[in-house]
Amino acid sequence: MATVSLIEYEDADPTVRQVYDDIMTTREVDWVNNFWKVLAVQPELLRRTWEGVKEVMAPGVLDPLTKEMIYLAVSVTNGCEYCINSHTAGARKKGMTDEMLSELMAVVGMANQTNALADGFQVEVDEAFR
Amino acid sequence: MATVSLIEYEDADPTVRQVYDDIMTTREVDWVNNFWKVLAVQPELLRRTWEGVKEVMAPGVLDPLTKEMIYLAVSVTNGCEYCINSHTAGARKKGMTDEMLSELMAVVGMANQTNALADGFQVEVDEAFR
Amino acid sequence: MATVSLIEYEDADPTVRQVYDDIMTTREVDWVNNFWKVLAVQPELLRRTWEGVKEVMAPGVLDPLTKEMIYLAVSVTNGCEYCINSHTAGARKKGMTDEMLSELMAVVGMANQTNALADGFQVEVDEAFR
Amino acid sequence: MATVSLIEYEDADPTVRQVYDDIMTTREVDWVNNFWKVLAVQPELLRRTWEGVKEVMAPGVLDPLTKEMIYLAVSVTNGCEYCINSHTAGARKKGMTDEMLSELMAVVGMANQTNALADGFQVEVDEAFR
Amino acid sequence: MATVSLIEYEDADPTVRQVYDDIMTTREVDWVNNFWKVLAVQPELLRRTWEGVKEVMAPGVLDPLTKEMIYLAVSVTNGCEYCINSHTAGARKKGMTDEMLSELMAVVGMANQTNALADGFQVEVDEAFR
Amino acid sequence: MATVSLIEYEDADPTVRQVYDDIMTTREVDWVNNFWKVLAVQPELLRRTWEGVKEVMAPGVLDPLTKEMIYLAVSVTNGCEYCINSHTAGARKKGMTDEMLSELMAVVGMANQTNALADGFQVEVDEAFR
């Protein structure tokens, strides 16, 4: 259960509604997920976070699906339940199949393993990598 | 400085040399980086880790560059210096430009921020995401 | 569900009861939360942990509310569900409002983002900061 | 060594210079630290990150020193060398003494310990905390 | 709820069944836990992960119970709910008592505390330790 | 470089000296490592931390070497450079060989991998494990 009250659309002030509207328009959905309803406790936090996410996740030199998968890889490494669920759903919507998810997880698992080994033995960075 | 002695090619036993040879052939390089020279302290650990990395990083439904960028995203989130340096180098070799690296980091940074916010407010997973 | 049995007051031996009594007196409450009932599986672990927490969280050059908010910031970064809930409750009891919580989370989120960026690009520490 | 080239003021384009100027004005310093010179590899990443930090760290219901200490607590928990050094310096500039730093670290250390204990025994959240 | 469908024995293809059989034989149990049923979404990921775990957890210079406790210590530090539960159960099956679990957790808690303190104050590694 | 000044024995007040003496006596060494010289900035933090470490690391139902290896496993997972170096040295002094270290790291690496996979696919805890 969230540690603050969720702000529903009908109870939201104009600033918050404007962000909610933009979220629904940008994502082509007719509802707002809990994450934003929680941030609305402080409208500036909501607005700033949404604008950041919108800019960062827009198509660029990396395509939106690749970005979603990178987002998911970070969320898994941090063990964030909400984020793993929402970004798995987000990536599937953008075309991620079970096979792609499995390959992604295989890379994430392997990276977590070798990160531990490199730190664990205190391996020095090769000159060629700098 | 590594906490065990690095095993150089000329001092390696046949099992270790075979892995070193396979690393150089697979990656089309003429040297072996420190990570593997440290794992060689236990030849089975070296062999198992290399075979895992080789399989996981091979082209699949995800292309090798996407996999390298996911690997890098995990390494950044874990703050692993060796891994950040080696996988930045690895991704550049496969075609990652400064612009791609910047977009990748922007996503990784944003994901770490919203992971903290979702955990921090204990946001409940929306039914639609499960 | 906890991985060990919780020790309730009525089943506790004198050493454990003494700690439970001290917790209730110090915090001016008439109940003991699950965290301590779990640590009571090893009375010395309970006693040592409680004495540490009591000393560290006592008023010092930092006031108790600031300390609770710092505790919460760490718990969020670690993604510890129990700790986020208990220290959000603890900080509210000491006067934290929704607005303060939101500013705290905004800082915690931003710190997690820039930590990732600084590690991700392997930024060198400026001489002026050392 | 950073994985991208640092952009110095004299080599920066107008957008980047404007951010550098704002950083120096806001912080009342005559130099720009490495973190920003690295982000300048992508001017939008620089601008967005700086504006976020500026807004979040401005005086609010929490004072700037408290915010710096929370930032430091997160950086320590993530083990981010750059961030620990820069935010320790930042907090000292805003008035943090050795005694305050020690109390902060004592809280951060204790929180990391009890976070592990709460997760380790899988303690259930008390109803009273929800 | 898992983000992919679990593959039950009766629906599994021969490759997956062979791994399931080996898990049950090796562990002397008549069921397969959810972790493997999820990895079966990609049979190669299942096979590779199981073979790695089987090799690593086999008796060596470290005995199986010590290995399980080390596995648990890592899982606690990462806050992985599934892993904490499964490896606490696994270690108990191999002989871990409540008293051993408590001592293990006391070490894990203390290590997380002093890790934070060492990072927090940026303590330099003594020459004698290198 | 540490963010506070190290307190050397000759400059230490009696409380600090008493802890330093106890560290040297308990560990049968004639020097004090940097970690303690940094904590001495706040004598109570030094005393409390040392007494905690001394109690937790004393022989119990787990032997001192097993405890050191668990400490090291946590330090690796957190990526704490100081702690990895000091506890690798500590474990070696208590008898850890290169072969034991390699097996320990193999377990730590594997645990970090499967932790990510269990979190990544959001595997539900089996009833049998609770």
Short mmCIF file of C-alpha atoms in Angstrom, two decimals, chain F residues 32-84:
data_model
loop_
_atom_site.label_atom_id
_atom_site.label_comp_id
_atom_site.label_asym_id
_atom_site.label_seq_id
_atom_site.Cartn_x
_atom_site.Cartn_y
_atom_site.Cartn_z
CA VAL F 32 45.56 -0.45 13.46
CA ASN F 33 44.03 -0.33 9.97
CA ASN F 34 42.65 2.84 8.39
CA PHE F 35 39.00 1.93 8.90
CA TRP F 36 39.26 2.40 12.67
CA LYS F 37 41.42 5.53 12.39
CA VAL F 38 38.62 7.14 10.42
CA LEU F 39 35.82 6.13 12.77
CA ALA F 40 37.83 7.67 15.61
CA VAL F 41 36.58 11.05 14.41
CA GLN F 42 33.66 10.21 16.71
CA PRO F 43 34.92 8.03 19.60
CA GLU F 44 31.47 6.61 20.34
CA LEU F 45 31.05 5.48 16.72
CA LEU F 46 34.47 3.82 16.94
CA ARG F 47 33.74 2.06 20.23
CA ARG F 48 30.26 0.88 19.24
CA THR F 49 31.35 -0.39 15.84
CA TRP F 50 34.39 -2.21 17.20
CA GLU F 51 32.41 -3.86 20.00
CA GLY F 52 29.80 -4.97 17.46
CA VAL F 53 32.38 -6.41 15.08
CA LYS F 54 34.25 -8.11 17.95
CA GLU F 55 31.10 -9.80 19.27
CA VAL F 56 29.75 -10.80 15.87
CA MET F 57 33.04 -12.21 14.56
CA ALA F 58 33.93 -14.17 17.72
CA PRO F 59 33.74 -17.97 17.43
CA GLY F 60 30.15 -19.18 17.85
CA VAL F 61 28.18 -21.94 16.18
CA LEU F 62 29.88 -20.68 13.02
CA ASP F 63 33.67 -20.69 12.99
CA PRO F 64 35.65 -17.47 12.39
CA LEU F 65 36.75 -18.41 8.86
CA THR F 66 33.19 -19.13 7.73
CA LYS F 67 32.18 -15.76 9.18
CA GLU F 68 34.98 -13.99 7.30
CA MET F 69 33.92 -15.61 4.06
CA ILE F 70 30.30 -14.54 4.60
CA TYR F 71 31.55 -11.02 5.35
CA LEU F 72 33.51 -11.10 2.10
CA ALA F 73 30.48 -12.35 0.12
CA VAL F 74 28.45 -9.36 1.32
CA SER F 75 31.30 -6.93 0.60
CA VAL F 76 31.63 -8.24 -2.96
CA THR F 77 27.90 -7.93 -3.56
CA ASN F 78 28.05 -4.32 -2.36
CA GLY F 79 31.19 -3.67 -4.42
CA CYS F 80 33.00 -2.14 -1.41
CA GLU F 81 36.68 -1.91 -2.41
CA TYR F 82 38.04 -1.36 1.10
CA CYS F 83 36.01 -4.21 2.55
CA ILE F 84 36.82 -6.68 -0.23
#
